[in-house]
Amino acid sequence: MGKDALVQQLVDLYDNWAATTDNSANDPARVGACGGAARMTRELYPYDRLFSPIKINRLTIKNRIVMAPMGNIDMCEETGRPNDMMLQYFFARAKGGCGLLTTGLVPVSHGIDSTVTELDGLTYFPRIDRSRTVMPGWRDLAQGVHAHGSRIFVQLTAGLGRVGNPQCLLTQKKLPVSASFLPNYYIPAIPCMRLSDRKLRRIVTNIGQAAADAHAMGIDGVYLHGHEGYLIEQLSNPAFNHRKLGRYADWRRFGLDMVAEIRRRVGPDYPIMYRIDLSLALEETYDEETLGSTHLGRMRGGRTVEQTLSYMEELVAAGVDVFDVDLGCYDNWWMPHPPASMPAGCFVPVARAVRERFAADGVRSNAGLPVPVVAVGKLGYPDVAERALREGSCDMVMLGRPLLADPEWPNKAFAGRVADIRPCIGCQEGCLNEFVEGGHPQCAVNPRCSFEHLMPESPAPAKSPKRVAVVGAGPAGMVCALAASRRGHAVTLIDASDKLGGKLVAAGAARIKFDVENYRVYLERQVRKQADEGNLTLELGHAATKDALAAARYDAIVCAAGAHEATPPIPGLSELVDAGLAVPATRLFREPELLGQAHSVTVIGGGAVGCEVAQWLAVERNVSQVSVVEMLPHMMQGACTANRGHLLHALAGHGVRLLNMTRVERAEQTLGGTLLHVSRNRHKNVPDPYVSWTPILPENVVNPLAPKVGDDWHEEVIASDLVVIACGGQADDSLFYELQQTHAAPELRNIGDGFAPGRVLEAVRAAYRLGTTI
């Protein structure tokens, strides 16, 4: 069916915007049209469009803000009944001023799709279909949300199909299912079996019953999960639906049947929302060589933009009242889960295309109203969201991770307190990767996210105020100092640098990391504001010493000193560092002048930092030859799939050489630069480092079908002008142990990278818990 011009234009933009966008500029007009970096400005305040009412069918929503569906995985009892964690999580966002909340996906295909049910009939998904025992949870949820003047829709899904967990094959001896015989997303060697029309009709019936139950429980509407390549879309997109016979060989039929069944069960006035992608964008994302040599080729011929728009009009005629629309699927996972490396407002043009088509065709819902179109995708900047509404690109804006980062986003935007909005950093480690690894949704920058039922919004004041020293002004130190000082402790925050932020300074240097820089600016503002108001003293520009800390007689000392840059014990590497021919990645981000006139750079370490510096060098600094050397089987092992996939895709597109299962044996200086002598495994089963369409499985999940990687080591030599070291860090815990040995204070704590090098998620979570209990 070919490539679509609009989709291709957007895909190219997502991969290349950092090369052309000025990171220091904040032009809402450009950003709102999908352009690049954004800042927490209030140029368009007051946000009169954002905070105006809108009708969906007969239901009035108080403002244009929709909380996106984010899987409420493990936020329920094992029977599927919503628990207090889930209730308080939603109540916090309703209290924060969001007009319309939506739940994460709730499957109605238990007993049909084996990927949604665990052994013994348990599940990590909330359920509305099990029995009357789950109903009270939904009634309590609706009533609590309504108490704050907000509305809530439940998102129903037919199932996961080929994007479901294939462990069902090992635990239940059942294969995953799909519209057709297709490869599983996580382990493509595992096939998904074709569902019969009879089972699909059962799902349609179940959807209708779930909608009727939601209506009876006081839920304000239902929301069909028809995008991203889940089971509804597997039936509703010819990329996945290869059926030749039967009712559901018509790829439109399944979605239309579901909507008709819901309307039959709940009547004409109950709102139905539908989530859809304008295009899978697979053929625009991947080149012909990739499509022709992988299982992706079996998913060519997806819905065109024109087909999707026509299908959406049919869905309206069947009873749909409102759409939100994006791009992509699991096989280019960064599209429907836009990471830090994608620009703000990335899907606004997609929403505009739908809205313009509906306007041209005079599309009206069964209630006789225009059909609202909701824009999605990194709209957590009030000026960007308001601009999209004012320019008529959409009717509502959907915020997902921004509302996890700060549930009070709507209230703060309404009051003009934009600088006080805690920004999402786009890492997706808490909101997405946490439940992939076996946990529940959280947030790297908001330690209360999903812990609202345990942590009060305002921690109790300290019963006995103490004098507290916090050593280190990175994210852990700043968060701990803020939490402790706001409770009444007299806190002194000490850092050897004269700039607040610690590792965040380097982490936010690249254009694609503008979200991280926004967070650093936010934390700095909060710290300086608290210092002006009292209880927090800043001592910057000098290092803390054990003698000075002991002499000050603090009641408590918190060490948040961070981590040392790790220089691996590679023969000759230290000499390159001394000669200025090798430099740590974080230092290079802070001091880009150290790059000099280098035309070729080799990065040692293919973790997140190594790949980010490679992207920065190739795209923003125009280094013509960039190589990344990693001794593990995969680049960015352990990083969130969406972030990892987009970065790998961008590196491939810019010609960055990725060498996995490659060890650096020694380094040497030459007249022309550097030489790295490496051992590289060239065995045929060494994973392709550029694969972005199949994820790395969690470490505790074994792929029994994975081919064994043998030993086929060869020596190679890599020449370059400069070597960048990105091998992680070593905990800087020496001061803590010196203080402990001398009993410098009655209470001593060690947190953040100084305890164990990790992510913002671990640093902030530990810092807040300590600051609220010290």
XYZ file of N, CA, C and O in Angstrom, residues 293-403:
444
model
N 14.125 -8.728 5.283
C 14.969 -9.753 5.909
C 14.512 -10.136 7.310
O 15.160 -10.958 7.964
N 13.422 -9.564 7.790
C 12.928 -9.859 9.140
C 11.442 -10.191 9.088
O 10.787 -10.047 8.051
N 10.911 -10.597 10.251
C 9.481 -10.902 10.314
C 8.622 -9.664 10.116
O 7.411 -9.780 9.904
N 9.222 -8.478 10.160
C 8.454 -7.254 9.925
C 7.830 -7.242 8.536
O 6.782 -6.624 8.314
N 8.474 -7.941 7.609
C 7.941 -7.972 6.253
C 6.562 -8.598 6.174
O 5.790 -8.305 5.245
N 6.221 -9.441 7.148
C 4.897 -10.067 7.155
C 3.817 -9.074 7.563
O 2.617 -9.392 7.484
N 4.234 -7.887 8.030
C 3.263 -6.891 8.483
C 3.277 -5.650 7.588
O 2.932 -4.558 8.021
N 3.691 -5.862 6.352
C 3.532 -4.795 5.371
C 2.040 -4.599 5.078
O 1.206 -5.429 5.409
N 1.732 -3.503 4.420
C 0.371 -3.307 3.953
C -0.599 -2.928 5.047
O -1.777 -3.304 5.003
N -0.125 -2.187 6.044
C -1.026 -1.724 7.090
C -2.001 -0.682 6.576
O -1.909 -0.209 5.432
N -2.968 -0.333 7.440
C -3.950 0.686 7.046
C -3.239 1.947 6.571
O -2.334 2.458 7.221
N -3.669 2.475 5.443
C -3.185 3.773 5.000
C -3.879 4.858 5.813
O -4.885 4.610 6.490
N -3.361 6.056 5.731
C -4.003 7.180 6.419
C -5.428 7.364 5.915
O -6.363 7.558 6.707
N -5.620 7.254 4.626
C -6.959 7.418 4.057
C -7.896 6.320 4.564
O -9.057 6.595 4.912
N -7.412 5.099 4.617
C -8.244 4.007 5.130
C -8.603 4.239 6.602
O -9.728 3.989 7.027
N -7.640 4.706 7.371
C -7.905 4.958 8.786
C -8.954 6.043 8.958
O -9.882 5.910 9.774
N -8.827 7.117 8.195
C -9.794 8.210 8.304
C -11.193 7.737 7.916
O -12.190 8.090 8.572
N -11.289 6.939 6.868
C -12.599 6.404 6.472
C -13.161 5.480 7.542
O -14.363 5.513 7.856
N -12.306 4.648 8.098
C -12.722 3.724 9.161
C -13.210 4.511 10.384
O -14.222 4.144 11.001
N -12.526 5.590 10.719
C -12.941 6.409 11.857
C -14.338 6.989 11.634
O -15.154 7.063 12.563
N -14.629 7.380 10.415
C -15.968 7.897 10.126
C -17.012 6.794 10.266
O -18.133 7.045 10.747
N -16.660 5.576 9.883
C -17.584 4.453 10.088
C -17.799 4.185 11.574
O -18.917 3.861 12.008
N -16.746 4.306 12.355
C -16.870 4.114 13.801
C -17.783 5.166 14.425
O -18.561 4.875 15.336
N -17.694 6.385 13.937
C -18.592 7.450 14.429
C -20.042 7.085 14.099
O -20.939 7.208 14.952
N -20.263 6.643 12.884
C -21.628 6.258 12.496
C -22.152 5.118 13.365
O -23.363 5.035 13.652
N -21.227 4.253 13.834
C -21.639 3.144 14.689
C -21.875 3.573 16.134
O -22.537 2.856 16.888
N -21.298 4.739 16.528
C -21.563 5.213 17.886
C -20.405 5.805 18.647
O -20.565 6.190 19.810
N -19.206 5.920 18.053
C -18.065 6.507 18.766
C -18.250 8.021 18.871
O -18.669 8.680 17.921
N -17.905 8.572 20.051
C -18.104 9.996 20.320
C -16.826 10.819 20.299
O -16.891 12.037 20.120
N -15.671 10.208 20.524
C -14.427 10.963 20.652
C -13.262 10.031 20.352
O -13.314 8.838 20.642
N -12.218 10.590 19.729
C -11.011 9.826 19.399
C -9.784 10.490 19.997
O -9.713 11.720 20.093
N -8.798 9.675 20.363
C -7.434 10.189 20.461
C -6.594 9.388 19.489
O -6.853 8.208 19.237
N -5.601 10.043 18.916
C -4.930 9.464 17.759
C -3.434 9.711 17.838
O -2.977 10.780 18.240
N -2.669 8.656 17.463
C -1.216 8.765 17.477
C -0.652 8.011 16.282
O -1.344 7.811 15.283
N 0.588 7.563 16.392
C 1.244 6.768 15.357
C 1.946 5.579 16.004
O 2.308 5.620 17.179
N 2.158 4.515 15.215
C 3.062 3.466 15.621
C 2.440 2.300 16.346
O 1.234 2.238 16.596
N 3.318 1.338 16.686
C 2.907 0.119 17.366
C 4.100 -0.416 18.151
O 5.127 0.247 18.271
N 3.984 -1.624 18.678
C 5.078 -2.174 19.479
C 6.366 -2.323 18.665
O 7.458 -2.172 19.208
N 6.250 -2.617 17.391
C 7.434 -2.897 16.588
C 8.244 -1.633 16.266
O 9.359 -1.739 15.762
N 7.697 -0.474 16.528
C 8.463 0.782 16.606
C 7.975 1.511 17.869
O 7.402 2.580 17.805
N 8.258 0.878 18.998
C 7.602 1.183 20.274
C 7.772 2.633 20.721
O 7.002 3.140 21.523
N 8.796 3.294 20.221
C 8.994 4.685 20.629
C 7.922 5.608 20.070
O 7.734 6.712 20.572
N 7.215 5.170 19.045
C 6.161 6.022 18.483
C 5.007 6.205 19.479
O 4.724 7.327 19.900
N 4.319 5.141 19.879
C 3.211 5.358 20.809
C 3.664 5.635 22.243
O 2.839 5.986 23.084
N 4.974 5.474 22.529
C 5.510 5.805 23.852
C 6.666 6.781 23.653
O 7.820 6.435 23.893
N 6.412 8.013 23.214
C 7.508 8.912 22.839
C 8.474 9.187 23.991
O 8.080 9.689 25.034
N 9.740 8.826 23.809
C 10.739 9.011 24.858
C 11.331 10.419 24.854
O 10.922 11.293 24.074
N 12.332 10.621 25.713
C 12.985 11.922 25.819
C 13.532 12.378 24.471
O 13.580 13.581 24.192
N 13.944 11.445 23.639
C 14.595 11.797 22.382
C 13.642 12.207 21.279
O 14.073 12.495 20.159
N 12.334 12.237 21.557
C 11.374 12.736 20.575
C 10.923 14.134 20.954
O 10.929 14.503 22.129
N 10.521 14.933 19.978
C 10.209 16.338 20.250
C 8.874 16.535 20.941
O 7.993 15.671 20.908
N 8.735 17.691 21.576
C 7.471 18.045 22.220
C 6.377 18.206 21.167
O 6.635 18.608 20.033
N 5.149 17.883 21.553
C 4.024 18.044 20.638
C 4.117 17.175 19.413
O 3.605 17.523 18.337
N 4.723 15.979 19.548
C 5.099 15.203 18.367
C 3.920 14.736 17.525
O 4.056 14.557 16.317
N 2.739 14.536 18.119
C 1.613 14.019 17.342
C 0.537 15.071 17.074
O -0.556 14.725 16.614
N 0.833 16.328 17.356
C -0.150 17.382 17.074
C -0.539 17.397 15.593
O -1.727 17.508 15.258
N 0.405 17.260 14.639
C -0.003 17.226 13.229
C -0.925 16.056 12.894
O -1.737 16.150 11.972
N -0.796 14.951 13.625
C -1.664 13.802 13.396
C -3.100 14.143 13.789
O -4.063 13.854 13.060
N -3.247 14.751 14.979
C -4.581 15.167 15.412
C -5.173 16.184 14.446
O -6.371 16.141 14.139
N -4.369 17.108 13.968
C -4.857 18.122 13.033
C -5.397 17.486 11.755
O -6.448 17.885 11.234
N -4.696 16.465 11.246
C -5.138 15.798 10.019
C -6.525 15.196 10.202
O -7.381 15.276 9.309
N -6.775 14.583 11.356
C -8.087 13.979 11.629
C -9.140 15.072 11.775
O -10.242 14.972 11.219
N -8.809 16.097 12.527
C -9.791 17.166 12.774
C -10.192 17.862 11.465
O -11.369 18.174 11.248
N -9.216 18.090 10.609
C -9.523 18.737 9.330
C -10.393 17.835 8.464
O -11.311 18.318 7.782
N -10.147 16.537 8.486
C -10.965 15.610 7.694
C -12.395 15.586 8.221
O -13.357 15.642 7.439
N -12.572 15.524 9.535
C -13.911 15.515 10.106
C -14.659 16.804 9.774
O -15.858 16.779 9.470
N -13.941 17.924 9.830
C -14.579 19.201 9.522
C -14.999 19.256 8.055
O -16.110 19.705 7.715
N -14.142 18.778 7.172
C -14.444 18.812 5.743
C -15.632 17.926 5.395
O -16.447 18.269 4.522
N -15.747 16.800 6.097
C -16.826 15.850 5.807
C -18.060 16.076 6.678
O -19.032 15.316 6.573
N -18.017 17.085 7.541
C -19.166 17.382 8.395
C -19.524 16.234 9.331
O -20.706 15.971 9.578
N -18.517 15.553 9.874
C -18.760 14.392 10.734
C -19.384 14.828 12.054
O -18.901 15.737 12.719
N -20.479 14.171 12.426
C -21.161 14.444 13.692
C -21.415 13.111 14.404
O -21.625 12.076 13.776
N -21.396 13.170 15.721
C -21.680 11.976 16.511
C -23.176 11.706 16.513
O -23.979 12.507 15.999
N -23.595 10.575 17.111
C -25.015 10.273 17.168
C -25.768 11.271 18.043
O -26.993 11.376 17.978
N -25.026 12.062 18.866
C -25.638 13.124 19.660
C -25.741 14.426 18.870
O -26.186 15.439 19.409
N -25.324 14.400 17.604
C -25.410 15.591 16.769
C -24.305 16.597 17.006
O -24.404 17.753 16.578
N -23.231 16.181 17.655
C -22.129 17.089 17.996
C -20.903 16.804 17.134
O -20.707 15.669 16.667
N -20.054 17.828 16.921
C -18.753 17.537 16.310
C -18.004 16.529 17.165
O -18.141 16.502 18.391
N -17.220 15.678 16.536
C -16.498 14.634 17.248
C -15.145 15.177 17.710
O -14.298 15.494 16.876
N -14.954 15.321 19.022
C -13.670 15.864 19.497
C -12.503 14.951 19.134
O -12.620 13.720 19.156
N -11.385 15.580 18.829
C -10.143 14.863 18.544
C -9.138 15.263 19.613
O -8.889 16.447 19.834
N -8.579 14.268 20.268
C -7.646 14.500 21.371
C -6.225 14.322 20.854
O -5.891 13.288 20.265
N -5.382 15.331 21.078
C -3.971 15.237 20.703
C -3.185 14.593 21.841
O -3.471 14.802 23.018
N -2.177 13.804 21.476
C -1.343 13.118 22.463
C 0.122 13.375 22.108
O 0.443 13.857 21.031
N 1.008 13.021 23.031
C 2.433 13.012 22.715
C 3.222 14.192 23.212
O 3.323 15.209 22.536
N 3.773 14.096 24.423
C 4.696 15.082 24.997
C 4.100 16.480 24.982
O 4.708 17.446 24.511
N 2.902 16.591 25.514
C 2.199 17.872 25.604
C 2.222 18.424 27.027
O 1.363 19.215 27.398
N 3.212 18.038 27.819
C 3.286 18.451 29.209
C 3.809 19.848 29.424
O 4.192 20.199 30.543
N 3.817 20.674 28.402
C 4.242 22.067 28.502
C 3.018 22.935 28.209
O 2.482 22.888 27.096
N 2.525 23.696 29.194
C 1.254 24.412 29.014
C 1.183 25.271 27.762
O 0.142 25.310 27.097
N 2.279 25.948 27.399
C 2.242 26.766 26.184
C 2.055 25.911 24.939
O 1.344 26.289 23.999
N 2.683 24.745 24.907
C 2.557 23.848 23.759
C 1.125 23.326 23.656
O 0.518 23.293 22.572
N 0.554 22.935 24.790
C -0.812 22.407 24.797
C -1.813 23.496 24.405
O -2.722 23.253 23.596
N -1.659 24.669 24.970
C -2.578 25.761 24.656
C -2.486 26.156 23.194
O -3.497 26.414 22.533
N -1.272 26.200 22.662
C -1.084 26.563 21.256
C -1.804 25.575 20.341
O -2.459 25.965 19.374
N -1.688 24.292 20.636
C -2.353 23.278 19.813
C -3.861 23.486 19.805
O -4.518 23.340 18.759
N -4.436 23.855 20.944
C -5.875 24.101 21.024
C -6.256 25.387 20.305
O -7.232 25.435 19.551
N -5.511 26.453 20.521
C -5.840 27.747 19.899
C -5.753 27.686 18.382
O -6.528 28.342 17.681
N -4.789 26.908 17.883
C -4.614 26.839 16.431
C -5.577 25.857 15.777
O -5.546 25.673 14.559
N -6.430 25.210 16.583
C -7.424 24.304 16.024
C -6.881 22.963 15.601
O -7.516 22.251 14.813
N -5.711 22.584 16.135
C -5.153 21.281 15.792
C -5.866 20.145 16.501
O -5.795 18.993 16.061
N -6.534 20.452 17.603
C -7.202 19.422 18.388
C -8.275 20.075 19.246
O -8.370 21.301 19.318
N -9.067 19.243 19.897
C -10.121 19.732 20.784
C -9.787 19.517 22.259
O -10.319 20.212 23.135
N -8.940 18.532 22.537
C -8.498 18.247 23.894
C -7.034 17.810 23.821
O -6.544 17.448 22.742
N -6.343 17.863 24.953
C -4.959 17.401 25.006
C -4.858 16.306 26.053
O -5.498 16.365 27.103
N -4.064 15.302 25.752
C -3.921 14.150 26.639
C -2.550 14.189 27.296
O -1.530 14.300 26.613
N -2.533 14.113 28.605
C -1.292 14.096 29.373
C -1.200 12.763 30.107
O -2.106 12.395 30.849
N -0.124 12.050 29.902
C 0.099 10.804 30.612
C 1.162 10.984 31.669
O 0.902 11.294 32.827
N 2.409 10.837 31.259
C 3.521 10.929 32.203
C 3.617 12.284 32.902
O 4.013 12.331 34.071
N 3.249 13.404 32.248
C 3.270 14.667 32.999
C 2.378 14.657 34.235
O 2.685 15.327 35.228
N 1.276 13.899 34.187
C 0.402 13.818 35.359
C 0.915 12.820 36.384
O 0.492 12.870 37.550
